XYZ file of C-alpha atoms in Angstrom:
462
model
C 70.324 101.617 91.297
C 68.772 102.386 87.891
C 68.164 99.997 84.870
C 67.877 100.191 81.164
C 65.564 98.560 79.272
C 65.136 95.902 81.939
C 62.957 93.073 80.579
C 60.084 91.283 82.248
C 61.724 88.084 82.571
C 64.568 89.215 84.481
C 64.273 88.700 88.219
C 66.859 89.706 91.162
C 66.647 87.335 93.803
C 65.487 88.620 96.961
C 68.297 90.033 98.946
C 68.394 89.874 103.004
C 68.895 93.128 104.750
C 72.183 95.218 103.787
C 73.976 94.566 107.079
C 73.516 90.572 107.243
C 74.055 89.933 103.291
C 76.930 87.469 102.611
C 78.366 86.632 99.389
C 76.407 83.296 99.232
C 72.997 85.296 99.905
C 73.951 87.304 96.098
C 74.454 84.095 94.660
C 78.203 83.652 94.870
C 79.118 79.606 94.807
C 80.520 78.289 97.618
C 84.135 77.782 96.400
C 84.463 81.558 95.357
C 82.710 82.215 99.141
C 85.637 80.288 100.818
C 88.449 82.470 98.591
C 86.687 86.078 99.308
C 87.098 84.808 103.105
C 90.582 84.219 102.783
C 91.479 87.451 101.461
C 89.308 89.223 103.942
C 86.270 90.120 102.021
C 84.039 89.162 104.647
C 80.625 91.127 103.402
C 79.803 92.287 99.780
C 80.458 96.254 99.127
C 77.572 98.076 97.402
C 78.983 97.810 93.701
C 79.189 94.084 94.698
C 75.518 93.350 96.004
C 73.944 95.437 93.102
C 75.772 94.207 90.261
C 76.810 90.891 91.040
C 73.127 89.241 90.868
C 72.330 91.129 87.714
C 76.069 89.630 86.268
C 75.014 85.945 87.343
C 71.853 86.352 84.947
C 73.614 87.228 82.017
C 72.930 90.570 81.868
C 75.528 93.318 80.401
C 76.626 95.874 83.439
C 77.418 99.488 83.469
C 79.158 100.167 86.899
C 79.592 103.330 88.602
C 81.397 103.425 91.740
C 84.045 105.099 93.951
C 87.284 104.496 94.138
C 88.252 101.461 96.657
C 84.718 100.093 96.525
C 85.698 96.767 95.243
C 84.557 97.139 91.316
C 87.591 94.536 90.496
C 85.625 91.509 92.615
C 82.306 92.857 91.413
C 83.255 91.578 87.959
C 85.807 89.040 88.795
C 83.368 86.685 90.942
C 80.413 86.354 88.147
C 83.145 85.517 85.271
C 84.927 82.852 87.443
C 81.412 81.360 88.332
C 80.476 81.076 84.880
C 84.071 79.448 84.110
C 83.625 77.128 86.368
C 80.030 76.394 85.191
C 81.208 76.363 81.479
C 85.227 75.997 81.358
C 86.874 77.460 78.219
C 90.017 78.454 77.426
C 90.265 82.554 76.557
C 86.649 82.979 78.448
C 86.887 86.676 79.443
C 89.332 89.804 78.475
C 89.735 92.553 80.662
C 91.078 96.173 79.613
C 92.870 98.422 81.638
C 94.210 101.694 81.231
C 97.446 101.174 82.366
C 99.990 98.388 83.003
C 99.982 98.625 86.784
C 96.360 98.314 87.075
C 96.346 95.398 84.593
C 99.052 93.769 86.625
C 97.038 94.271 89.794
C 93.533 93.165 88.173
C 95.323 89.772 87.318
C 96.259 89.443 90.940
C 92.663 89.694 92.118
C 91.608 86.794 89.407
C 94.450 84.457 90.499
C 93.808 84.899 94.466
C 89.945 84.843 93.819
C 90.290 81.664 91.443
C 93.094 80.017 92.934
C 90.555 77.470 94.271
C 89.001 76.781 90.875
C 92.036 76.561 88.801
C 91.558 79.912 86.608
C 94.957 80.803 84.841
C 95.597 84.399 83.762
C 97.683 86.100 81.625
C 98.779 89.741 81.232
C 99.498 91.548 78.026
C 100.572 95.112 78.230
C 103.514 97.232 76.458
C 106.897 97.789 77.898
C 107.695 93.625 78.543
C 109.291 91.165 76.697
C 106.402 90.207 73.436
C 108.239 86.666 73.071
C 107.212 85.521 76.999
C 103.786 87.111 76.211
C 103.193 84.852 73.386
C 104.279 81.831 74.997
C 101.856 82.752 77.861
C 98.831 83.255 75.303
C 99.837 79.856 73.714
C 99.150 78.351 76.893
C 95.483 79.252 76.381
C 94.759 80.854 79.731
C 91.274 81.610 80.690
C 91.367 85.426 81.423
C 93.766 87.835 79.627
C 94.159 91.228 81.326
C 95.724 93.632 78.861
C 96.169 97.407 77.637
C 94.444 98.046 73.884
C 97.465 98.765 72.384
C 99.343 95.404 73.360
C 96.040 93.352 72.848
C 95.842 94.615 69.250
C 99.643 93.762 68.411
C 99.193 90.104 69.444
C 95.939 90.039 67.451
C 97.884 90.998 64.446
C 101.227 89.240 64.984
C 100.757 86.244 66.982
C 100.123 83.080 65.016
C 97.492 80.866 66.400
C 95.795 83.827 69.152
C 92.345 84.806 68.712
C 89.418 86.266 70.721
C 86.889 83.726 69.096
C 85.924 82.003 72.012
C 85.428 85.259 74.380
C 82.498 85.228 76.538
C 83.220 88.225 78.588
C 84.734 91.585 78.063
C 85.321 93.809 80.813
C 86.671 97.668 80.158
C 87.858 98.704 83.969
C 88.599 102.640 84.290
C 86.304 102.729 80.734
C 86.222 106.631 80.768
C 90.048 106.584 81.048
C 90.377 103.812 78.488
C 89.128 106.478 75.835
C 90.694 109.771 77.371
C 94.046 107.780 76.519
C 93.040 107.687 72.933
C 92.538 104.245 73.149
C 89.361 104.746 70.907
C 90.297 103.399 67.690
C 92.139 100.355 68.906
C 88.729 99.445 71.076
C 87.020 99.851 68.075
C 89.385 97.231 66.239
C 89.124 94.751 68.921
C 85.124 95.036 68.983
C 85.221 93.812 65.341
C 87.195 90.847 65.941
C 85.450 89.561 68.891
C 82.231 87.403 69.089
C 78.808 89.722 69.410
C 77.469 86.880 71.570
C 79.179 87.894 74.864
C 78.728 89.715 77.903
C 80.146 93.184 78.353
C 80.758 95.039 81.721
C 82.145 98.532 82.028
C 83.187 99.645 85.158
C 84.459 103.338 86.338
C 84.635 105.515 89.400
C 83.662 108.300 86.812
C 81.390 107.968 84.000
C 81.598 110.471 81.285
C 79.670 111.622 78.234
C 82.337 109.869 75.882
C 81.477 106.511 77.325
C 77.777 106.954 75.694
C 79.406 105.465 72.501
C 80.970 102.893 73.757
C 77.899 101.953 75.625
C 76.235 101.758 72.403
C 79.017 99.994 70.418
C 79.390 97.363 72.991
C 76.678 96.768 75.195
C 73.371 94.645 74.914
C 70.399 95.495 76.976
C 72.629 96.758 79.970
C 71.952 97.157 83.529
C 73.131 100.588 84.712
C 74.220 100.653 88.306
C 75.308 104.027 90.367
C 76.098 103.534 94.310
C 77.790 106.664 93.703
C 77.079 110.330 92.527
C 78.611 111.121 89.332
C 81.781 112.755 90.881
C 82.200 111.737 94.684
C 84.744 111.076 97.543
C 84.526 108.907 99.912
C 83.060 110.265 103.803
C 85.995 109.366 105.419
C 88.149 111.054 103.436
C 89.520 114.084 105.133
C 90.215 117.141 102.357
C 92.554 120.038 102.912
C 94.857 122.731 100.990
C 97.997 124.827 101.684
C 98.286 128.200 100.270
C 101.808 129.482 99.859
C 103.853 131.344 97.060
C 104.807 129.119 94.381
C 108.419 129.444 95.200
C 107.939 127.761 98.769
C 106.060 124.589 97.224
C 109.668 122.331 97.913
C 109.805 123.816 101.852
C 105.953 122.862 102.191
C 106.506 119.635 100.834
C 109.578 118.625 103.277
C 107.819 120.221 106.441
C 104.495 117.936 105.379
C 106.298 114.786 105.103
C 108.491 115.645 108.210
C 105.254 116.246 110.056
C 103.808 112.785 108.743
C 106.906 111.050 109.652
C 106.410 107.037 109.693
C 103.102 107.379 107.552
C 102.986 106.246 103.707
C 102.066 108.965 101.650
C 101.911 109.365 97.639
C 103.112 112.663 96.130
C 101.548 113.581 92.564
C 103.498 115.789 90.235
C 102.517 116.875 86.789
C 105.302 115.731 84.656
C 108.037 112.736 84.605
C 111.002 115.469 85.197
C 109.233 116.748 88.557
C 108.354 113.177 89.788
C 112.452 112.454 89.658
C 113.512 116.279 90.721
C 111.150 115.585 93.864
C 112.620 112.412 94.519
C 116.277 113.755 94.468
C 115.208 116.348 96.523
C 113.580 114.122 99.016
C 116.569 111.705 99.374
C 118.673 114.710 99.674
C 117.318 115.447 102.886
C 116.965 111.767 104.335
C 113.511 111.166 103.112
C 113.633 107.707 101.548
C 111.028 108.363 98.297
C 110.721 106.424 95.369
C 109.682 107.647 92.023
C 106.914 106.160 89.512
C 106.289 107.090 86.258
C 105.805 106.503 82.538
C 108.992 106.984 81.242
C 110.444 104.031 83.616
C 110.998 100.415 82.392
C 108.223 98.226 83.171
C 110.049 96.162 85.224
C 111.142 99.292 87.505
C 107.528 100.447 87.648
C 106.721 96.960 89.366
C 109.825 97.005 91.536
C 108.846 100.651 92.902
C 105.289 99.686 93.413
C 106.256 96.419 95.260
C 108.657 98.626 97.515
C 106.057 101.052 98.558
C 103.295 98.420 98.987
C 105.790 96.304 101.099
C 106.620 99.109 103.528
C 110.469 99.381 102.165
C 109.875 102.608 101.403
C 107.202 105.353 103.199
C 106.759 107.957 99.960
C 105.838 107.157 96.535
C 106.478 110.128 94.421
C 104.109 109.756 90.935
C 102.841 111.287 87.989
C 98.973 110.189 87.529
C 100.199 106.772 86.371
C 99.677 106.301 90.165
C 96.287 107.387 89.938
C 94.008 104.848 88.496
C 92.549 101.989 90.261
C 95.690 100.918 92.168
C 94.844 99.183 95.191
C 97.359 100.079 97.981
C 95.386 99.486 101.273
C 97.533 101.523 103.766
C 97.939 104.720 102.153
C 97.660 107.300 104.688
C 98.217 110.792 103.124
C 97.672 112.060 99.328
C 99.481 115.276 98.361
C 98.614 117.004 95.512
C 102.121 118.744 94.828
C 100.291 120.119 91.621
C 97.010 120.184 91.321
C 95.728 118.244 88.395
C 94.143 119.936 85.192
C 90.926 117.854 85.298
C 88.575 117.572 88.442
C 87.980 114.023 87.697
C 92.027 113.291 88.109
C 91.806 114.807 91.608
C 89.078 112.452 92.497
C 90.946 109.209 91.261
C 94.240 110.598 92.629
C 92.963 111.145 96.686
C 90.746 107.820 95.671
C 94.194 106.027 96.761
C 93.757 106.485 100.549
C 90.378 105.938 102.316
C 89.927 102.881 100.903
C 87.538 100.075 101.919
C 86.445 101.971 104.552
C 89.653 103.128 106.209
C 90.065 106.760 106.943
C 92.806 109.078 105.035
C 93.922 112.484 103.990
C 94.486 114.138 101.043
C 96.340 117.674 101.135
C 96.347 120.108 97.819
C 99.134 122.761 97.483
C 97.477 125.852 96.186
C 99.999 128.727 95.047
C 98.441 131.899 93.089
C 98.555 130.195 89.796
C 96.335 127.643 91.309
C 93.333 129.144 92.529
C 91.076 128.904 89.984
C 91.767 124.910 89.740
C 90.804 124.588 93.505
C 87.198 126.164 92.694
C 86.615 124.037 89.996
C 87.568 120.728 92.176
C 85.306 122.020 95.138
C 82.354 122.978 92.516
C 82.721 119.478 91.242
C 82.823 117.548 94.373
C 80.414 119.531 96.157
C 82.279 120.615 99.459
C 85.025 123.309 100.340
C 88.067 122.234 101.484
C 89.321 123.068 104.819
C 93.269 124.622 105.116
C 95.403 122.580 106.921
C 97.025 124.069 109.593
C 100.716 124.931 109.103
C 103.240 126.926 111.398
C 104.555 129.568 108.787
C 107.706 130.327 110.612
C 108.852 126.352 111.733
C 108.520 125.716 107.528
C 110.523 128.933 106.841
C 113.497 127.809 108.827
C 113.630 124.819 106.794
C 114.268 127.047 103.634
C 117.981 127.047 103.929
C 118.609 123.159 104.011
C 115.848 122.709 101.370
C 117.670 125.367 98.867
C 121.002 122.995 99.466
C 119.007 119.689 98.514
C 117.490 121.757 95.577
C 120.755 122.623 94.236
C 122.144 119.290 94.568
C 119.059 117.615 93.125
C 119.261 119.944 90.065
C 122.724 119.044 89.459
C 121.873 115.141 89.581
C 119.042 115.772 87.393
C 121.091 117.351 84.801
C 123.642 114.545 84.953
C 120.842 111.985 84.521
C 119.485 113.859 81.433
C 122.772 114.084 80.072
C 123.727 110.476 80.438
C 120.143 109.497 79.048
C 120.986 111.692 75.973
C 124.138 110.259 75.577
C 122.875 106.691 75.599
C 120.351 107.634 73.279
C 123.147 108.928 71.015
C 125.303 105.909 71.181
C 122.102 103.738 70.401
C 121.747 105.876 67.317
C 125.103 105.678 65.976
C 125.651 101.913 66.870
C 122.397 101.603 64.832
C 124.248 103.933 61.877
C 127.547 101.793 62.300
C 125.303 98.229 61.704
C 123.607 99.971 58.857
C 126.971 101.110 57.306
C 128.382 97.533 57.773
C 125.664 95.748 56.399
C 125.546 98.112 53.738
C 129.620 97.704 52.922
C 129.097 94.148 53.148
C 125.668 94.514 50.331
C 128.332 96.635 48.113
C 131.252 94.159 48.473
C 129.191 91.561 47.673
C 127.556 93.176 44.943
C 131.126 94.449 43.591
C 132.374 90.546 44.326
C 129.235 89.542 42.027
C 130.111 92.037 39.118
C 134.053 90.947 39.292
C 132.743 87.384 38.775
C 130.602 88.152 36.060
C 133.364 90.011 34.291
C 135.574 87.330 34.524
C 132.985 84.743 33.342
C 132.635 86.877 30.541
C 136.208 87.004 29.515
C 136.614 83.130 29.839
C 133.306 82.703 27.317
C 135.429 84.969 24.959
C 138.581 82.822 25.224
C 136.488 79.912 24.798
C 134.678 80.972 21.554
């Protein structure tokens, strides 16, 4: 651990040997220790051991740790403990880059804070604004949000403000800036109290975060329990090399080989996610898609089906790559290799979480060799080739070709009905405008006729 401008007065309590350390040893109160025990958190992880004592002393934190290392509890426990000591409405605000991650963080807060009566509200885009306004009017202790929707409420929800805020948390801080949330975050920072604690947490910190550190942190402690870009030791990482036209065939073979295991397949675009999902279903593999163009209730529904084991295969864009804690993922497949190396780290971090082992397999075609080399350079290790029986794989090609044709037709039908729905929506909107315009004009005409008849009546009286 390294610290920044640590004052002489700040003294971290002496810690027992790592093997024997408990949550109580690092200063967590008994009610929260009980909650941790119920959730199966037996001993604090490294990021929790290093950051919680500083946070309980009121210091700002910059935390860098691998995915699956317990970052959410590292900031949730100090906030809940301070809330118990000094109860207040709208006590903490946690910003996350994706809606799914926001819901997951809220679940952790509610589970850890259930014994002390902590109330949490989730404020994200894609959900009903009025129901969120009602939730905010009930004065929750913790608001978990995406920056854009929080800004909407600050501007448009009567009576809502963050004047009483004591804690601001930015989870996946680098991603918040990568997704062009910078201007929104700047606006939010202007309207919240300067006297507060700020926590920045991520698996990968980039140079972009330096500006955010200067703008929002006061005398922070920097805690690194991993290298800048790293993956966990229990993760086995492989690649498969083949011609581009064989990608679908290799995916089907791999999922058949891993039948019964849970897998996340990452693709680059929403359309590709949908196409792969249709292809796999046509071959009897129950896959469920997750991408940014789905309505929020469908996105949460897809996640819940995968978490519960109702579906073994989740096909997703990078919307599922950040922060999501799905403990029992056995395999991550990079169907499309990500363009940015740190996205690879976040994707493969969906498996081998919390001390478990896992596998990640990346598909490499003739167009992806440079991307693979870049990833290997960043993570500091060479990936091994995953063994595959080429003859057995090619035997599947005919069935896969047929499933591809069916998937392409189904995809075209879905796209056509979506376009038709949008067109109908526009036409309905135009009709409504025309009707209102006609009413206005007819009203104007009536008013004109009334004015003329009144004029004539006046002349007659004269």
